[in-house]
CSV table of C-alpha atoms and ligand atoms in Angstrom, one decimal:
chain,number,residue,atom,x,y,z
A,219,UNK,CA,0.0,0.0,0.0
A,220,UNK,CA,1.4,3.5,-0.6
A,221,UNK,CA,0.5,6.4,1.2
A,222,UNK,CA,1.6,10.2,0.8
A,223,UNK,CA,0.2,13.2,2.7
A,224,UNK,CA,2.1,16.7,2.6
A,225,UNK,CA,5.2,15.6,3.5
A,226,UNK,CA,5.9,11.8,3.9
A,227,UNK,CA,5.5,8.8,1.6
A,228,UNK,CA,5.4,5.4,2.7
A,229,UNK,CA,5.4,1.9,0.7
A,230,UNK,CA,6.1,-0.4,4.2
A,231,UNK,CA,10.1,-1.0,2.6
A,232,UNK,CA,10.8,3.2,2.1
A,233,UNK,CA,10.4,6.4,4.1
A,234,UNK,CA,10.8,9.6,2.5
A,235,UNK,CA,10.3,12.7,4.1
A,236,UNK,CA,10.2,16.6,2.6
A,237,UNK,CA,12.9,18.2,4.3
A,238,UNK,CA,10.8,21.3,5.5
A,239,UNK,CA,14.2,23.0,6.3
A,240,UNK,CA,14.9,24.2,2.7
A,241,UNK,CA,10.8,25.0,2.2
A,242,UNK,CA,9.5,26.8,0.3
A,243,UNK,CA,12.4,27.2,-2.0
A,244,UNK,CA,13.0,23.5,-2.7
A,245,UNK,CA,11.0,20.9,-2.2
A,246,UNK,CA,13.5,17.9,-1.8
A,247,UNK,CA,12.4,14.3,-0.4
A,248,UNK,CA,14.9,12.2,2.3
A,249,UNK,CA,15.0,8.8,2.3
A,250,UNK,CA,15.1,7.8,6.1
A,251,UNK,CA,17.5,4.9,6.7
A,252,UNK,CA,17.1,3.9,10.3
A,253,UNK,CA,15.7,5.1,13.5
A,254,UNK,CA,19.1,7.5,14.1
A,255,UNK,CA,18.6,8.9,10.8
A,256,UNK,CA,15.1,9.6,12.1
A,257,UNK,CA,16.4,11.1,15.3
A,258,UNK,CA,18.6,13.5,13.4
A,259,UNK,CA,15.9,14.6,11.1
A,260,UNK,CA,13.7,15.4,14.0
A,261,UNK,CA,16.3,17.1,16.0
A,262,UNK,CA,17.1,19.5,12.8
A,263,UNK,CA,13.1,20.4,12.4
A,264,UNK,CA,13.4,18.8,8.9
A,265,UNK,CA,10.3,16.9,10.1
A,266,UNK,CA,8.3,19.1,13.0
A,267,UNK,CA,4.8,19.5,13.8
A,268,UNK,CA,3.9,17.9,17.3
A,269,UNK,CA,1.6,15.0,15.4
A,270,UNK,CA,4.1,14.5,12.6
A,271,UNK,CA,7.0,13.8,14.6
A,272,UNK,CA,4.9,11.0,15.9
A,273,UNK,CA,3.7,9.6,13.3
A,274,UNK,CA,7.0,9.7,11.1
A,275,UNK,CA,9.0,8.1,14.1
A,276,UNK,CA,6.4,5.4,14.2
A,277,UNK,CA,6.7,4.4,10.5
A,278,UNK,CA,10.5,4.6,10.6
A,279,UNK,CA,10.5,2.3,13.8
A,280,UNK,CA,8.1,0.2,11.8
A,281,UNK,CA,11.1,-0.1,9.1
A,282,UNK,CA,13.4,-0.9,11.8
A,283,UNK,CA,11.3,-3.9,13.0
A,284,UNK,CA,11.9,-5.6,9.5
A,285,UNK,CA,15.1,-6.3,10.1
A,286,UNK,CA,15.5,-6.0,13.8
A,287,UNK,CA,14.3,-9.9,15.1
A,288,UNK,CA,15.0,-9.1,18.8
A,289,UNK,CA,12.4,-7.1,20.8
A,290,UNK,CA,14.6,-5.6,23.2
A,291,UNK,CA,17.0,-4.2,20.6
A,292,UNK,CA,13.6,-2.7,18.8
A,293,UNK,CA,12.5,-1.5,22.7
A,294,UNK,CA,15.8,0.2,22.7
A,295,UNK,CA,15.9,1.7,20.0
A,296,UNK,CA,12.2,3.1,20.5
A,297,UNK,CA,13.0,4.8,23.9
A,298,UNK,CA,16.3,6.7,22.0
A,299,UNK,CA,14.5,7.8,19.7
A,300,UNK,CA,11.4,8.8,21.9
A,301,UNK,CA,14.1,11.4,23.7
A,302,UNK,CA,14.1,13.3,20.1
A,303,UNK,CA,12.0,16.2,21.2
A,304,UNK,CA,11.3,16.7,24.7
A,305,UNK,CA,8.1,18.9,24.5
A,306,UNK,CA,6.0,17.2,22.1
A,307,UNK,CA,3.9,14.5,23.6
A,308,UNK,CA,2.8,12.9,20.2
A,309,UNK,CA,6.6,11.6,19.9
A,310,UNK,CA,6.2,9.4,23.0
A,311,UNK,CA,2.4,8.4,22.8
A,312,UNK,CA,3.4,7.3,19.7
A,313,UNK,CA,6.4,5.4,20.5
A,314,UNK,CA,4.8,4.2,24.2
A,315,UNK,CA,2.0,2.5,21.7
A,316,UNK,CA,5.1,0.3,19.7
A,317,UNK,CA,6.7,-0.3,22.9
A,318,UNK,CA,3.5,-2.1,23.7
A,319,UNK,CA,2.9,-3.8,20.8
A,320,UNK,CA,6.8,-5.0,21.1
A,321,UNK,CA,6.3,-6.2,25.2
A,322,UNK,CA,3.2,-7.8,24.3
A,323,UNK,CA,3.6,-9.6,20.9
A,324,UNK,CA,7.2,-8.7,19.0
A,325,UNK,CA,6.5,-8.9,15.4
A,326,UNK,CA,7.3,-7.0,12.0
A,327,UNK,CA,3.9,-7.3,11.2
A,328,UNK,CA,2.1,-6.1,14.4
A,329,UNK,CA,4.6,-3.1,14.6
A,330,UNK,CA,3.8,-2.2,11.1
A,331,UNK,CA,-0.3,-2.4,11.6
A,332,UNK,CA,0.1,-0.3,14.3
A,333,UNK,CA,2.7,2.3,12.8
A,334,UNK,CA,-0.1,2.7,9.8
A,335,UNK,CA,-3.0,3.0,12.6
A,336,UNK,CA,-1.0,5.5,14.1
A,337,UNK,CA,-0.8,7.2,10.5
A,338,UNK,CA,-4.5,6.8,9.7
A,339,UNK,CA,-6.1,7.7,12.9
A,340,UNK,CA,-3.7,11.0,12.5
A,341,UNK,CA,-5.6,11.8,9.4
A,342,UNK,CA,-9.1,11.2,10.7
A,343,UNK,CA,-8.2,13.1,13.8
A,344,UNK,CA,-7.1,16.3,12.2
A,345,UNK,CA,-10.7,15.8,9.6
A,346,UNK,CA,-12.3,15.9,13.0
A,347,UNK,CA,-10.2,18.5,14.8
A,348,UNK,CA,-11.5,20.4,11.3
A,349,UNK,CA,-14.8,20.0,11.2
A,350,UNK,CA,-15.6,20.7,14.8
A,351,UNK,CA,-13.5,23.9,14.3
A,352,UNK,CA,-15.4,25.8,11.2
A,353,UNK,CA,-18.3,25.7,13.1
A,354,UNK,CA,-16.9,28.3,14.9
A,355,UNK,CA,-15.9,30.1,12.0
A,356,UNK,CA,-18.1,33.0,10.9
A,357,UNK,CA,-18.3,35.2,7.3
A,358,UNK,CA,-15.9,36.8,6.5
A,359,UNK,CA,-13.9,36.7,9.9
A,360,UNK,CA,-10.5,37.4,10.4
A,361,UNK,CA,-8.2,35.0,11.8
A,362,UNK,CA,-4.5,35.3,13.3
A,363,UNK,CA,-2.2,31.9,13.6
A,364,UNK,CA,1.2,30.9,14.8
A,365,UNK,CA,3.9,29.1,13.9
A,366,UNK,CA,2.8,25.6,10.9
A,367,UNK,CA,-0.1,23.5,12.0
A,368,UNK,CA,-1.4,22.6,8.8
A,369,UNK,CA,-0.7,19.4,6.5
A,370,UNK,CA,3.0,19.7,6.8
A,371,UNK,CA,2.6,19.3,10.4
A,372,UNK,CA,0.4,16.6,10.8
A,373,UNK,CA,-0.4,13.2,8.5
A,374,UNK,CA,-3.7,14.7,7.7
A,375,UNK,CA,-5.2,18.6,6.7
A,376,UNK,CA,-4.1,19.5,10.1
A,377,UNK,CA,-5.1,21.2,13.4
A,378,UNK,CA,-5.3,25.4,13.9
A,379,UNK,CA,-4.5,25.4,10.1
A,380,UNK,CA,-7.1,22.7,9.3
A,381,UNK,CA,-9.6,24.9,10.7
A,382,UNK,CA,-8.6,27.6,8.6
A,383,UNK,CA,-8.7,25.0,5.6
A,384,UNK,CA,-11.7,23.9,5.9
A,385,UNK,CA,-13.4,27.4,6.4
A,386,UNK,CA,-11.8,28.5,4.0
A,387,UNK,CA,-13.0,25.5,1.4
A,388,UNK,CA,-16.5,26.2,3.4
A,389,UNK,CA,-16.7,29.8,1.3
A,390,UNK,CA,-16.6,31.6,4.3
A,391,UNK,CA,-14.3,34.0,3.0
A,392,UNK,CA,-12.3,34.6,5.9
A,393,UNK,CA,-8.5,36.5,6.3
A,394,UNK,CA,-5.9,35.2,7.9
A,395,UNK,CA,-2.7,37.1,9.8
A,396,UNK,CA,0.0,34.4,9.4
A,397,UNK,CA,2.4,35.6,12.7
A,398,UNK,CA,6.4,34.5,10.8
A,399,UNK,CA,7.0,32.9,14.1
A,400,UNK,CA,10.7,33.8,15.1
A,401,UNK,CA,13.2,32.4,15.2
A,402,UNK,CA,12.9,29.3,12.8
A,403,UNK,CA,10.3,30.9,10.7
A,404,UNK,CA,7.7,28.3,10.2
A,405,UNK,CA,4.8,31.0,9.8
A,406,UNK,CA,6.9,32.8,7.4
A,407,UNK,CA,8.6,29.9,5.3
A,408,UNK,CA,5.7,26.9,6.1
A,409,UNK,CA,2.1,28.2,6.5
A,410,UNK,CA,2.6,31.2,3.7
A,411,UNK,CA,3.6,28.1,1.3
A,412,UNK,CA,-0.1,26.1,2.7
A,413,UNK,CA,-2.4,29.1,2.3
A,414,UNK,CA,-0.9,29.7,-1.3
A,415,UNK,CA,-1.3,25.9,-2.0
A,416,UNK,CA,-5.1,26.2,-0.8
A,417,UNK,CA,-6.0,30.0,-2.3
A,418,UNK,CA,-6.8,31.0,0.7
A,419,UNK,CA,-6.2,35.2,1.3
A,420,UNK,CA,-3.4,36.1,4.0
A,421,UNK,CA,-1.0,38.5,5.3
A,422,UNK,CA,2.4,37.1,6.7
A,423,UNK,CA,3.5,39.2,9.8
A,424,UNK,CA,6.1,39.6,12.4
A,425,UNK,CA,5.6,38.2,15.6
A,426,UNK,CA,5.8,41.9,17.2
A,427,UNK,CA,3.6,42.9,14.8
A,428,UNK,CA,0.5,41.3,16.2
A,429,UNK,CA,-0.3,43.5,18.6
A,430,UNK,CA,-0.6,46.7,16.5
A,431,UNK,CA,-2.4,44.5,13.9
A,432,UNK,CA,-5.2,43.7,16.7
A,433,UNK,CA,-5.3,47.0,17.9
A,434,UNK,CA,-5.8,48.7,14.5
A,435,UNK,CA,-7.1,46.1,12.4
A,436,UNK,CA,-10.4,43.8,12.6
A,437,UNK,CA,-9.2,40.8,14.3
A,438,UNK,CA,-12.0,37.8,15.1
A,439,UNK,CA,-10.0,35.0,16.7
A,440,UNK,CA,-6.7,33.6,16.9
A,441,UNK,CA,-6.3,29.6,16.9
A,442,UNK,CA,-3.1,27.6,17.4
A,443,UNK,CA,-1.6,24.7,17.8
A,444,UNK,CA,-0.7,22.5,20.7
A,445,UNK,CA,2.9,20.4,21.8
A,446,UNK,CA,1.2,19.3,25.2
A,447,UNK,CA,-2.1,20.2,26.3
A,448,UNK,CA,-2.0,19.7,30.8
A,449,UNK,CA,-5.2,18.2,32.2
A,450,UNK,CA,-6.1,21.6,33.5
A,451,UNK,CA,-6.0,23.0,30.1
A,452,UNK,CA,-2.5,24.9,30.6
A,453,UNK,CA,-0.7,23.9,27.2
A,454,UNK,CA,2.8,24.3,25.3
A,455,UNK,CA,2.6,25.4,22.0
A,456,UNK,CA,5.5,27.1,19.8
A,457,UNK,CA,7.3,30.4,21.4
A,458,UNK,CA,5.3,33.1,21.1
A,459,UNK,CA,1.6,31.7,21.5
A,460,UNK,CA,1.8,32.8,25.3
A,461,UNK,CA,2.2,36.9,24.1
A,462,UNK,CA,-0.7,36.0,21.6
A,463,UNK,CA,-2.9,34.9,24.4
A,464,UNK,CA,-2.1,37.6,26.5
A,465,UNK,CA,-2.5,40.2,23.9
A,466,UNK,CA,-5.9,38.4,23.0
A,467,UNK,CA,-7.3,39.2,26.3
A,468,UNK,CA,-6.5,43.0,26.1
A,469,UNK,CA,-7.9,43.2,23.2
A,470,UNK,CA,-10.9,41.1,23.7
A,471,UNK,CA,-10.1,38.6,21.2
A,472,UNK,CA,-11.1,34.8,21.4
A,473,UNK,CA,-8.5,32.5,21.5
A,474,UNK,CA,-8.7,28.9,20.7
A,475,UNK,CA,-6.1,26.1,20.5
A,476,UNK,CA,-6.6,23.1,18.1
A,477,UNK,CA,-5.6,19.5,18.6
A,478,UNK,CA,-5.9,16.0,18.7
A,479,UNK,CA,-6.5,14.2,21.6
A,480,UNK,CA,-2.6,12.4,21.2
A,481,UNK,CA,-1.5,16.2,22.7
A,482,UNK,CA,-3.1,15.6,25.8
A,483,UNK,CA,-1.1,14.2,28.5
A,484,UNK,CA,-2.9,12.7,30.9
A,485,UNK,CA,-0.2,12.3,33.3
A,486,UNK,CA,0.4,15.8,33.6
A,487,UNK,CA,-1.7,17.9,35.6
A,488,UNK,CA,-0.4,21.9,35.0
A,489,UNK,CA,1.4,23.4,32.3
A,490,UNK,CA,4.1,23.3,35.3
A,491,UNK,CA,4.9,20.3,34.4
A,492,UNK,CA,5.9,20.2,30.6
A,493,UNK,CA,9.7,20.0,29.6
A,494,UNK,CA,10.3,23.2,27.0
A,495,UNK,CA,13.2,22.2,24.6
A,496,UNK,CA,15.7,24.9,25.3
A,497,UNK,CA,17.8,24.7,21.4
A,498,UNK,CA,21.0,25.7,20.2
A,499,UNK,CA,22.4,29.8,20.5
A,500,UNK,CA,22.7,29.8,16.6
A,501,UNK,CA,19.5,29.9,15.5
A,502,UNK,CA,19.2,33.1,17.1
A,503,UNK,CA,22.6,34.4,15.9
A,504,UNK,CA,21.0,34.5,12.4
A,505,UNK,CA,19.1,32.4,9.8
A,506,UNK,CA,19.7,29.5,7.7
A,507,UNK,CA,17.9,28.4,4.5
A,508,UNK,CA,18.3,27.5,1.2
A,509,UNK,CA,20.4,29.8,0.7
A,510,UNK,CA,22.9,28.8,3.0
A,511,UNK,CA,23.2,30.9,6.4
A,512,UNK,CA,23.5,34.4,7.5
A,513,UNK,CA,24.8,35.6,11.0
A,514,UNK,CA,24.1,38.5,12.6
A,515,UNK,CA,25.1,38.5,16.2
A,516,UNK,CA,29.0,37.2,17.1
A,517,UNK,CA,29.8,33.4,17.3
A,518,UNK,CA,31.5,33.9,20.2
A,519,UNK,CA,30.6,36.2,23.3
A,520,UNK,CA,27.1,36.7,22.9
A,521,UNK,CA,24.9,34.8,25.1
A,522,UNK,CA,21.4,33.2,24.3
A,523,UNK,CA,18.3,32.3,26.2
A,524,UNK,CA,16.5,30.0,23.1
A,525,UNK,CA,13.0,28.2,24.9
A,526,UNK,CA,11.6,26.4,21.7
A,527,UNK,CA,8.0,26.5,23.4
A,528,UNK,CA,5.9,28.5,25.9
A,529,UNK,CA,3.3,27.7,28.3
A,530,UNK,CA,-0.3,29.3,27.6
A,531,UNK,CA,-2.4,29.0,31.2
A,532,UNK,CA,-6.0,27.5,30.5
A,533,UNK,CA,-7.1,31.0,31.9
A,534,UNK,CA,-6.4,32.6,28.8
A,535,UNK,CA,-8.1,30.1,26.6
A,536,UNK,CA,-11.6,30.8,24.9
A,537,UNK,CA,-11.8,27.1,23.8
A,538,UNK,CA,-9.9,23.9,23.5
A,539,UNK,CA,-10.7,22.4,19.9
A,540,UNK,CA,-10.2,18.3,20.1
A,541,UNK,CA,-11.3,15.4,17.9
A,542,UNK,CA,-14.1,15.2,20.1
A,543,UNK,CA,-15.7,18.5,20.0
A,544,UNK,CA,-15.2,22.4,20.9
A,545,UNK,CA,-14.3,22.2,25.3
A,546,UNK,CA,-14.5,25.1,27.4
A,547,UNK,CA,-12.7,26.2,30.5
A,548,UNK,CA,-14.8,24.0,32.7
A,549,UNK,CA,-15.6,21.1,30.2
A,550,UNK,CA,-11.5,20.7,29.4
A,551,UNK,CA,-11.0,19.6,33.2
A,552,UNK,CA,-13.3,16.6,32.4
A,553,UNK,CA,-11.1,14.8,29.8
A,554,UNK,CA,-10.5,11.4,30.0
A,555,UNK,CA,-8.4,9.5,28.3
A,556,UNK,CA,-9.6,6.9,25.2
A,557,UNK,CA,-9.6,3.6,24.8
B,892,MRU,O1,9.1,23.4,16.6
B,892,MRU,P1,8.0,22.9,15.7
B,892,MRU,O2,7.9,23.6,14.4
B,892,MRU,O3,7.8,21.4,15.7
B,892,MRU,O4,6.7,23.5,16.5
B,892,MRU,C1,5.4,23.2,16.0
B,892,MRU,C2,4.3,23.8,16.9
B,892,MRU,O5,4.5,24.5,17.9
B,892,MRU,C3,2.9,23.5,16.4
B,892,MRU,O6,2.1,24.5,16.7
B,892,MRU,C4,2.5,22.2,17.1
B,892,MRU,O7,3.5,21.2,17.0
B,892,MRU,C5,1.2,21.7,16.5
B,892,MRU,S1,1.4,21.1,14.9
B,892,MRU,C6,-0.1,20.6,14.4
């Protein structure tokens, strides 16, 4: 069976994922060759997107598995790469869901039907995230977003930017703000490439342009995306989504995170709790691309504070939308988890 969303492809003998690193300049496909491979790729963002990274770990684990006989090798394996990306939970609900497959019943073929569940239920989650999400969509309302949440972020359509999709296919003729999203630019590079693909009218922005745009511009809602969403509603997202929500609530502006129900971790109680990737000083010292790289602060002597995530508290929050439906601040404390 072959399968291909936005940025893998998958035959059950070959991985290839688009390298969103040189996007949207070149559009070049990597042939993952083992689970390290894989932990490289995720570490360098050429795969990202907190539902992605779990489903394209799962697949290239599920590659591993043909040629790996011994289920504590596979088990190993699993739990290095599961330490890829500390912040999003996807990676290790993912990963936790193979390890159980391996403990219970080790076999190639068990490990690859659950990989391709993983991948499948991914698509039907975001369709769901989606659909529940347009319904809160009016005519001709104008929506801000962060960072990429849309089919290169996800198996599927995807989550804050699936709801924009589908409005948009809706005819609701809505406007979206897309914030760049400092300092890797996924706004800017990733999202800008999506709402071209899909026709759907934008304007890209600086981060630290948001507030002026709110406060002199018709704003309607902003909607994100989610790395780890706490059982009281607190929830990581990419850096910058916390001065969104704050700015939201000067402004009066309702503010809605999107995601499946594979962000939610139900071992963690506050946003306290959830490990924020600190990443390396020189993607702050300048930009790298397609075009190579461009520094603008000293290699040496200049010192960085680089948090890859923030914390949004479930105050701030208009309304959590999950697989399941549209939660609000008192409905979110009653999650439980499926299956
Ligand atoms: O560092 P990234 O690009 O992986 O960060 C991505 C985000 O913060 C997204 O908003 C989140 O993973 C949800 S993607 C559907």
């Amino acid at each position: 069976m072959n399968m291909q969303s936005m940025s893998l492809k998958f035959n059950q003998k070959e991985l290839q994922i688009l390298d969103q690193t040189l996007l949207p300049f070149e559009e070049n496909w990597l042939t993952v060759k083992d689970p390290d491979h894989m932990f490289s790729i995720i570490k360098t963002l050429k795969v990202r997107g907190a539902p992605l990274i779990g489903v394209s770990a799962a697949l290239a684990m599920a590659l591993y598995a043909q040629s790996e006989n011994n289920a504590e090798l596979f088990i190993s394996k699993a739990r290095y790469l599961r330490e890829s990306r500390p912040t999003a939970v996807n990676l290790m609900y993912a990963i936790d869901r193979l390890i159980k497959v391996a403990k219970d019943n080790y076999s190639s073929d068990a490990i690859m039907s659950e990989a391709l569940a993983i991948y499948q239920e991914d698509i039907e989650l975001c369709e769901a995230i989606s659909s529940h999400g347009a319904k809160l969509i009016n005519e001709g309302d104008v929506i801000l977003t962060h960072c990429n949440t849309g089919g290169l972020a996800t198996a599927g359509i995807g989550t804050a930017l699936g709801v924009i999709h589908k409005a948009h296919t809706q005819g609701k003729n809505i406007h979206v703000y897309v914030d760049e999203t400092r300092p890797l630019l996924q706004g800017g590079r990733l999202t800008t490439w999506e709402l071209d693909k899909i026709g759907a009218p934008y304007n890209l922005i600086c981060d630290n342009m948001a507030g002026f745009v709110m406060q002199t511009e018709k704003v309607d809602k902003v909607i994100v995306g989610a790395d780890r969403i706490a059982t009281n509603g607190d929830f990581a997202n990419k850096i910058g989504t916390y001065s969104l929500a704050v700015l939201c609530k000067h402004h009066g502006i309702d503010f809605y995170v999107a995601a499946p129900f594979t962000t939610v971790d139900f071992e963690c109680e506050s946003g306290e709790q959830i490990p924020i990737e600190q990443r390396r000083p020189f993607e702050l010292k300048g930009v790298q691309g397609h075009f190579g790289q461009v520094q603008w602060a000293k290699k040496e002597g200049v010192s960085v504070c680089n948090p890859a995530f923030d914390v949004t508290p479930a105050e701030l929050v208009t309304g959590w939308i999950l697989d399941t439906g549209v939660f609000d601040k008192e409905s979110i404390k009653t999650l439980k988890v499926k299956g």
